[in-house]
Amino acid sequence: MQPGIVMKFGGTSVGSAAAIRQVATIVAAAHTRHPLVVVSAVGGVTNELYALVRKALAGESTTEALDALIARHRTLAAELHTPHATLEPLFAQLADIVRGIALLGECTPRAHDHVASFGERLSARLVTAYFATQGLPAVALDAWDAGLVTDRRFGSARPLPTCEATIRQAIGAVDGLPVVTGYIGRTAQGEITTLGRGGSDYSAAIFGAALGVDEIQIWTDVDGVMSADPRKTRTARRVDTMSFAEAAELAFFGAKVLHPATMQPAVKRDIPIRVLNTFAPHVAGTLVTARLAPHQRRVKSIATKDRIRVVNVVASEMQFQWGFLAKIATAFERHEVVVDAIATSEVSVALTVDADTKLDALVADLSAHAEVEVIDQVALVSLVGEELQDRRGFAAEVFETLAELDVSPRLVSYGATGNNLSFVVETASLPKVVTALHAKLFERES
Ligand code: ASP
Ligand code: MG
């Protein structure tokens, strides 16, 4: 039976026995839609696997950390009155690989992905075993046994174009309810890969698109996509409906709810994504879809990156130079520095990068053609919403609010899609900027 819906459960949704019970209830209630379940690693486990590698490389003992990771899974199984036999061989394999890394004092990207893959492989087996105790005929599948073949870009692998066919074939042959690992894949040569941190959302979309399901559900621990980070803005509210384009903008600009690549497969097959809360399953969540009704086209959310850096590049010869932008772009590419927002004039470019980006070599390179200045302690604010540019006075309202706070934006980017107005302010003024903008743009409408 081909699945009619993909249900992906994140780390906190499989992070405790109570949560896993809740997951089983949610999946059982959806049985008439023939779900395919995608799971993340048990909350925190991927970080622990990364830490294991760091310890092994530093020559520190990994015994305690490894034992803790194993104990956590065994305890979950015990609390769920579920056999853990399917987990045991994986514990042994993981211990072997970590020992190998420690002995060699080296971890290739390939070995790193292999270690990182254990979280999802363990959780898929654990969840499947528990489902079986609840009468759900679940079958645990590693992503490759579900047809997901990727390229060899370890750490950020992408599915091969042939995947749609291989996934349909593999899932078509499954007798029961498939519970598939998120986040991971395997190359045609049999090497394990990962899709990047937070990649289980992307896995869900890949499987959903390949199978042509009606809906891709992302079950998480918040009520949906919010109008601002609820930990910082207490008045943040749930966004009912947003477009794929808006969700993609938000994912890139710091909102952690959906992995940025998730929208691609969904857009291609026009499959709606619904973000839902495992711990409040009756809340309607956020529906992400291709088209919005006119009244839904307004500002949706304020996303922030609290710590970024601005790189100001001013051409040395104060005249228009052919290829100035190209030279800058090439330098960023050569040093593999990822850029978020850009603002340009004829002779200068300002770009934002993550605060942790190493810039020395890039700056040295750029200095051959330009004066370069790096500004720290700044934050990026992005206002995301469809057709923002068509809303009369929108930009004026935003900058008026900044003026009232006596804050002047450092860099402003109001891009081609019109979905995103981004600007940079000092990190110190970020809280008051977000509070004031949230109040102005969202709270008066209620
Ligand atoms: N477990 C992986 C991570 O922590 C993938 C995911 O949760 O989506 O990044
Ligand atoms: Mg996630």
Short mmCIF file of N, CA, C and O in Angstrom, two decimals, residues 47-92:
data_model
loop_
_atom_site.label_atom_id
_atom_site.label_comp_id
_atom_site.label_asym_id
_atom_site.label_seq_id
_atom_site.Cartn_x
_atom_site.Cartn_y
_atom_site.Cartn_z
N ASN A 47 24.03 15.43 18.75
CA ASN A 47 25.08 16.23 19.39
C ASN A 47 26.04 15.33 20.16
O ASN A 47 27.25 15.54 20.15
N GLU A 48 25.49 14.33 20.85
CA GLU A 48 26.35 13.42 21.63
C GLU A 48 27.27 12.62 20.70
O GLU A 48 28.42 12.36 21.04
N LEU A 49 26.76 12.24 19.55
CA LEU A 49 27.61 11.51 18.59
C LEU A 49 28.74 12.41 18.07
O LEU A 49 29.88 11.98 17.95
N TYR A 50 28.39 13.66 17.80
CA TYR A 50 29.44 14.62 17.40
C TYR A 50 30.49 14.74 18.51
O TYR A 50 31.69 14.77 18.24
N ALA A 51 30.02 14.80 19.76
CA ALA A 51 30.94 14.96 20.89
C ALA A 51 31.84 13.73 21.03
O ALA A 51 33.01 13.85 21.38
N LEU A 52 31.27 12.55 20.75
CA LEU A 52 32.07 11.32 20.81
C LEU A 52 33.26 11.40 19.86
O LEU A 52 34.38 11.04 20.21
N VAL A 53 32.99 11.88 18.65
CA VAL A 53 34.07 12.01 17.67
C VAL A 53 35.13 12.99 18.17
O VAL A 53 36.33 12.72 18.11
N ARG A 54 34.68 14.13 18.71
CA ARG A 54 35.65 15.12 19.21
C ARG A 54 36.52 14.53 20.31
O ARG A 54 37.73 14.71 20.32
N LYS A 55 35.87 13.78 21.21
CA LYS A 55 36.63 13.16 22.31
C LYS A 55 37.63 12.17 21.76
O LYS A 55 38.80 12.16 22.17
N ALA A 56 37.18 11.32 20.84
CA ALA A 56 38.07 10.29 20.27
C ALA A 56 39.28 10.96 19.62
O ALA A 56 40.41 10.50 19.77
N LEU A 57 39.03 12.05 18.91
CA LEU A 57 40.13 12.74 18.22
C LEU A 57 41.09 13.41 19.19
O LEU A 57 42.28 13.52 18.93
N ALA A 58 40.53 13.86 20.32
CA ALA A 58 41.37 14.55 21.31
C ALA A 58 42.12 13.56 22.20
O ALA A 58 42.84 13.96 23.11
N GLY A 59 41.90 12.27 21.94
CA GLY A 59 42.58 11.26 22.74
C GLY A 59 41.98 11.08 24.13
O GLY A 59 42.59 10.48 25.00
N GLU A 60 40.76 11.65 24.33
CA GLU A 60 40.11 11.47 25.63
C GLU A 60 39.33 10.16 25.66
O GLU A 60 39.00 9.62 24.61
N SER A 61 39.02 9.70 26.86
CA SER A 61 38.24 8.47 26.97
C SER A 61 36.80 8.71 26.49
O SER A 61 36.19 9.72 26.82
N THR A 62 36.29 7.77 25.73
CA THR A 62 34.92 7.90 25.22
C THR A 62 33.97 6.95 25.95
O THR A 62 32.77 6.92 25.65
N THR A 63 34.52 6.17 26.88
CA THR A 63 33.73 5.11 27.52
C THR A 63 32.47 5.67 28.19
O THR A 63 31.37 5.16 27.96
N GLU A 64 32.67 6.71 28.98
CA GLU A 64 31.54 7.24 29.73
C GLU A 64 30.43 7.76 28.80
O GLU A 64 29.26 7.44 28.97
N ALA A 65 30.85 8.54 27.81
CA ALA A 65 29.88 9.14 26.90
C ALA A 65 29.14 8.06 26.10
O ALA A 65 27.93 8.13 25.89
N LEU A 66 29.89 7.05 25.69
CA LEU A 66 29.30 5.97 24.92
C LEU A 66 28.31 5.18 25.79
O LEU A 66 27.19 4.87 25.37
N ASP A 67 28.74 4.89 27.02
CA ASP A 67 27.86 4.16 27.93
C ASP A 67 26.58 4.94 28.20
O ASP A 67 25.49 4.36 28.26
N ALA A 68 26.72 6.25 28.36
CA ALA A 68 25.54 7.08 28.64
C ALA A 68 24.56 7.03 27.47
O ALA A 68 23.35 6.92 27.65
N LEU A 69 25.11 7.09 26.26
CA LEU A 69 24.26 7.07 25.06
C LEU A 69 23.52 5.72 24.95
O LEU A 69 22.32 5.67 24.66
N ILE A 70 24.25 4.65 25.23
CA ILE A 70 23.65 3.32 25.17
C ILE A 70 22.59 3.18 26.27
O ILE A 70 21.45 2.74 26.00
N ALA A 71 22.94 3.64 27.47
CA ALA A 71 22.01 3.52 28.60
C ALA A 71 20.72 4.30 28.32
O ALA A 71 19.63 3.84 28.65
N ARG A 72 20.86 5.45 27.69
CA ARG A 72 19.68 6.27 27.41
C ARG A 72 18.68 5.50 26.54
O ARG A 72 17.48 5.50 26.80
N HIS A 73 19.20 4.82 25.52
CA HIS A 73 18.31 4.06 24.63
C HIS A 73 17.74 2.83 25.33
O HIS A 73 16.55 2.52 25.18
N ARG A 74 18.57 2.15 26.10
CA ARG A 74 18.06 0.96 26.81
C ARG A 74 17.00 1.36 27.82
O ARG A 74 15.99 0.66 27.98
N THR A 75 17.22 2.49 28.50
CA THR A 75 16.25 2.94 29.49
C THR A 75 14.92 3.29 28.82
O THR A 75 13.85 2.92 29.31
N LEU A 76 15.01 3.96 27.67
CA LEU A 76 13.77 4.28 26.95
C LEU A 76 13.01 3.00 26.61
O LEU A 76 11.80 2.92 26.80
N ALA A 77 13.74 2.01 26.11
CA ALA A 77 13.10 0.74 25.75
C ALA A 77 12.46 0.12 27.00
O ALA A 77 11.30 -0.33 26.95
N ALA A 78 13.19 0.15 28.10
CA ALA A 78 12.66 -0.45 29.34
C ALA A 78 11.40 0.29 29.78
O ALA A 78 10.38 -0.33 30.13
N GLU A 79 11.45 1.61 29.75
CA GLU A 79 10.28 2.40 30.17
C GLU A 79 9.07 2.14 29.27
O GLU A 79 7.93 2.27 29.70
N LEU A 80 9.35 1.78 28.03
CA LEU A 80 8.26 1.51 27.09
C LEU A 80 7.87 0.03 27.06
O LEU A 80 7.06 -0.39 26.25
N HIS A 81 8.50 -0.75 27.94
CA HIS A 81 8.28 -2.21 27.97
C HIS A 81 8.45 -2.81 26.58
O HIS A 81 7.61 -3.55 26.09
N THR A 82 9.54 -2.42 25.97
CA THR A 82 9.80 -2.79 24.58
C THR A 82 11.15 -3.51 24.48
O THR A 82 12.12 -3.06 25.10
N PRO A 83 11.23 -4.59 23.73
CA PRO A 83 12.52 -5.27 23.59
C PRO A 83 13.55 -4.38 22.89
O PRO A 83 13.20 -3.62 22.00
N HIS A 84 14.82 -4.48 23.33
CA HIS A 84 15.85 -3.64 22.73
C HIS A 84 16.84 -4.45 21.90
O HIS A 84 17.92 -3.96 21.56
N ALA A 85 16.46 -5.68 21.56
CA ALA A 85 17.38 -6.56 20.83
C ALA A 85 17.84 -5.94 19.51
O ALA A 85 19.00 -6.10 19.12
N THR A 86 16.95 -5.21 18.82
CA THR A 86 17.35 -4.65 17.52
C THR A 86 18.34 -3.50 17.67
O THR A 86 18.97 -3.09 16.69
N LEU A 87 18.48 -2.96 18.88
CA LEU A 87 19.41 -1.86 19.08
C LEU A 87 20.83 -2.35 19.35
O LEU A 87 21.81 -1.67 19.02
N GLU A 88 20.93 -3.52 19.98
CA GLU A 88 22.23 -3.97 20.49
C GLU A 88 23.33 -4.06 19.42
O GLU A 88 24.45 -3.61 19.66
N PRO A 89 23.05 -4.63 18.23
CA PRO A 89 24.14 -4.70 17.23
C PRO A 89 24.66 -3.32 16.84
O PRO A 89 25.85 -3.15 16.57
N LEU A 90 23.79 -2.31 16.86
CA LEU A 90 24.22 -0.97 16.50
C LEU A 90 25.15 -0.38 17.57
O LEU A 90 26.12 0.30 17.25
N PHE A 91 24.84 -0.67 18.85
CA PHE A 91 25.73 -0.18 19.92
C PHE A 91 27.14 -0.72 19.69
O PHE A 91 28.13 0.00 19.82
N ALA A 92 27.21 -2.01 19.35
CA ALA A 92 28.53 -2.64 19.16
C ALA A 92 29.26 -2.01 17.97
O ALA A 92 30.45 -1.70 18.05
#
